[in-house]
Steps between C-alpha positions, in 0.01 A plus 500: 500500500463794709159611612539819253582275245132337549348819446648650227517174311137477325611843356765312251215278438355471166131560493197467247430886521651841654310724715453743259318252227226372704177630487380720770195396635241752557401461924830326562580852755095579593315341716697574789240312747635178281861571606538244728513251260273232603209626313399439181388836288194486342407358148639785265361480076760757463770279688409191340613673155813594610545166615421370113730452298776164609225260491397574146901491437495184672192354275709521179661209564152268512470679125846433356514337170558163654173528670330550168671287349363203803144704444482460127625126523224452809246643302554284215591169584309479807177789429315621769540246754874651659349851612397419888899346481592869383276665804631308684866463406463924539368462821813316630679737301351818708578323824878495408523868386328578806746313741792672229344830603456429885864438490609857413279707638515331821901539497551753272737199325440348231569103397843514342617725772359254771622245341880642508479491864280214589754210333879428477687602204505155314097486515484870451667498179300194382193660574627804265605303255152312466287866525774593174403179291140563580506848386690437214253168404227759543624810322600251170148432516430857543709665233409225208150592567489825429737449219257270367271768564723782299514259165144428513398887538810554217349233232815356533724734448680486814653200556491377841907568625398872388192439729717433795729776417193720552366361766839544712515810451181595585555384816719796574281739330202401767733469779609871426151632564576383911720784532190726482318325758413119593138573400576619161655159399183330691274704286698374149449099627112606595492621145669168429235288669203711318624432168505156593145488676370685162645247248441202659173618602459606081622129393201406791224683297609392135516133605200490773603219749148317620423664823357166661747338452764773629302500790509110550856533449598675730198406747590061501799370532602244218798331375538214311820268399577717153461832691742435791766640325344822458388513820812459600628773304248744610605483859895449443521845312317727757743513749776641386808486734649851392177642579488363872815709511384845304188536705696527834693734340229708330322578778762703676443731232244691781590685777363292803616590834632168654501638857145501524268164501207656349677656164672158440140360540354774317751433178404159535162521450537718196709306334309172580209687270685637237673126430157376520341714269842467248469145502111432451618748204782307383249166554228665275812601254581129465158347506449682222759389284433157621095504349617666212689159386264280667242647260727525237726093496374311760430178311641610213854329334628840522523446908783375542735665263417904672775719595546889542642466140207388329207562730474862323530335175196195601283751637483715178498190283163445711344803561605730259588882459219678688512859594845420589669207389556263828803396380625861650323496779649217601823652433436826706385251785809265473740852493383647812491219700892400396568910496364494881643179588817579426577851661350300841770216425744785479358627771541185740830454398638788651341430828612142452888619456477766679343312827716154453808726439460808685599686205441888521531487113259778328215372375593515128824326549339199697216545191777459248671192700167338577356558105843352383403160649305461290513659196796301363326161477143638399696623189619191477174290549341834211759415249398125525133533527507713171517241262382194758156575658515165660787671746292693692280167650799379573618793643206572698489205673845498604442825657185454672693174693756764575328709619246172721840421644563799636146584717588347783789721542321818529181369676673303786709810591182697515308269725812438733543871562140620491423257796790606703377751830882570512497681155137600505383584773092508563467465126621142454206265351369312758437129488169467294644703226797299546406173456317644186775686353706173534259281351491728224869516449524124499219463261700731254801285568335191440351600206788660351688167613247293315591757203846417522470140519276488183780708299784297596377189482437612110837627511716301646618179250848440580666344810763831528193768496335245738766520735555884477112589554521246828833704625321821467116356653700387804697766549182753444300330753766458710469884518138604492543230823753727649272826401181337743731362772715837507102671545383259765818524731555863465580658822412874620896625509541495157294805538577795673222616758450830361356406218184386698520805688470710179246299340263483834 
């Protein structure tokens, strides 16, 4: 390839957003003394709301409707005594957005895209394949939720394959409103994200949680033999591997000016807040929900029978009508967070495509593609769960190992490339933050492991699906072994030099 080749290539490259989408920055072309690029500007209120906007995007996904679905379930089987495991659990998932984020402000990349280029085809394409059956585990999730939602709020009127009908095409009509601007469609998920806080917060006053014990909660760390399996839960569904992806993307969405040190470092620092502040949000969000049935079952032989289906229904059985009947605030709660949930599942599965691919599709045909995945069987699993309620356990947790299995295929990646001085430059995490980040990651995978290991050992009762799961177990940690060694013996040419030029 000739050397004009190199330089006109990134041109045909696909990338998360065109020049003339991102948001300007106010100061990004003042503060001429700051030019040279080694210093950081000063701390800007003004700046710092420009910056706002892909965290809170990113947050969604710790406020899908399989989160509340773990909440609820937390809340009742196990009461108060999971909350410090949901701090916490939000804690390790802030640390991974924030790495997610490093990553593409610091190369102006993000995941998928790095991913194309940092492995061979064979692993490349498995990687893809496993970010696809994640998304599509997650958006099923996503979409029955809020169709859930639609035939409470419809008294039933609306059966739930209408539901997903609705909620796939709504999809479009929010992803239309980005062709007036990116922070139009951020102000329609903040509005999202309120509606949530409000109802949730609502079902918080009519119940009134004890505040002690909140407190305790979250304040001493307990678990006990019979709540292991919710604490498991808790932690398994707050990293979610298609969000690892969609926050590298996300944040490209500003106009950062890669040549200089001290804007990277600058955007940085912004968004580092403004994920911060979305996810203590999104952690108030689900403590909430998590009291509310605390309060409500814990203890009670109701516990262990709650889903999204019938929490509505238990809740008004208990409390009553009130000003407004709860049953439809729970509804209103349960619709936003799948509405939100899945226009940012849309959302990462264009970058997903789109990076893994290099497809320069527009948007709404890679929406289209991406929605099609899974729209088919989530029709499927609505014209099933209509007259079998018992589906959607089953369904659930089928999904959720889906999705467990597919973690350490989006957080390995991250932590390989994030470390790498070849690729970032002066803003690779240095070893403290290493060590931690890994420890992290390997907690997640153990516990997910121990996740898996508990479902198929309830699964698994013939000698044939025995001998399939131990194909596929050896074969999938023959590969996240490949991932780590591939990260540890990476060497600097499989990066050009420039790229630490323009960073630094």
């Amino acid at each position: 390839m000739s050397e004009h080749d190199q330089v006109q290539q990134p041109l045909l490259q696909e990338t998360a957003y065109e020049s003339d989408e991102k948001v300007h920055i106010v100061g990004v072309d003042s503060d001429e003394n700051l030019d040279s690029g080694t210093k950081t500007p000063p701390f800007s209120w003004r700046k710092l709301w420009l910056f706002t906007g892909p965290g809170f995007l990113m947050s969604i996904a710790f406020l899908d409707p399989g989160n509340l679905e773990g909440d609820l379930q937390s809340g009742a089987i196990a009461g108060y005594s999971l909350l410090w495991l949901l701090l916490w659990a939000t804690a390790m998932g802030l640390l991974v957005q924030l790495l997610s984020a490093r990553l593409g402000v610091a190369t102006g990349r993000h995941l998928a895209e790095l991913c194309r280029e940092e492995y061979p085809s064979w692993a490349r394409l498995v990687l893809w394949v496993m970010a696809e059956l994640a998304l599509i585990g997650a958006d099923i999730q996503e979409v029955i939720g809020s169709a859930i939602a639609i035939k409470i709020l419809s008294n039933g009127v609306v059966p739930l394959w209408a539901g997903v009908i609705i909620t796939a095409s709504d999809c479009f009509v929010f992803l239309f409103l980005e062709n007036y601007g990116v922070r139009k469609l951020e102000a329609v998920f903040a509005v999202l994200i309120a509606t949530m806080a409000v109802s949730f917060a609502w079902m918080f006053g009519e119940t009134k949680p004890d505040g002690m014990e909140l407190l305790l909660g979250v304040l001493i760390p307990k678990l006990s033999s019979k709540t292991i399996r919710q604490g498991v839960g808790v932690v398994g569904c707050v990293i979610m591997p298609h969000n690892v992806f969609l926050h590298s993307a996300l944040v490209q969405s500003r106009d950062v000016d890669h040549r200089k040190k001290g804007r990277v470092q600058e955007a940085l620092r912004y968004y580092s807040i403004e994920s911060t502040i979305a996810l203590i949000i999104s952690f108030i969000i689900n403590l909430f929900v998590t009291t509310v049935f605390a309060k409500a079952f814990y203890g009670t032989e109701l516990a262990n029978s709650i889903g999204l289906v019938n929490a509505g229904q238990y809740l008004q059985n208990k409390y009553g009508g009130g000003v407004f009947p709860i049953l439809y605030i729970w509804g209103i709660g349960l619709l936003a967070a799948g509405q939100s949930s899945t226009i940012t599942g849309t959302y990462a599965g264009q970058f997903i495509m789109g990076g893994f691919l290099n497809l320069r599709l527009k948007k709404w045909l890679r929406a289209l593609i991406t929605r099609s995945f899974a729209i088919v069987p989530t029709m499927i699993v609505a014209l099933v769960f209509d007259t079998s309620e018992d589906t959607l356990d089953v369904l659930n947790a089928w999904l959720n190992v889906l999705q467990s299995v597919q973690i350490p295929f989006a957080v390995i990646p991250l932590l390989c490339l994030v470390s790498k001085e070849e690729l970032m430059g002066t803003f690779k995490i240095g070893p403290v933050l290493k060590m931690v980040s890994w420890l992290v990651a390997a907690l997640v995978i153990v516990i997910n492991g121990y996740l898996l290991v508990d479902f198929f050992s309830k699964e698994v009762n013939s000698v044939p699906f025995a001998s399939v799961v131990s194909i596929f177990t050896a074969a999938y940690v023959s590969f996240i072994s490949y991932l780590i060694f591939r990260g540890i013996s990476f060497t600097s040419w499989l990066y050009p030099q420039k790229q630490v030029v323009v960073i630094a």
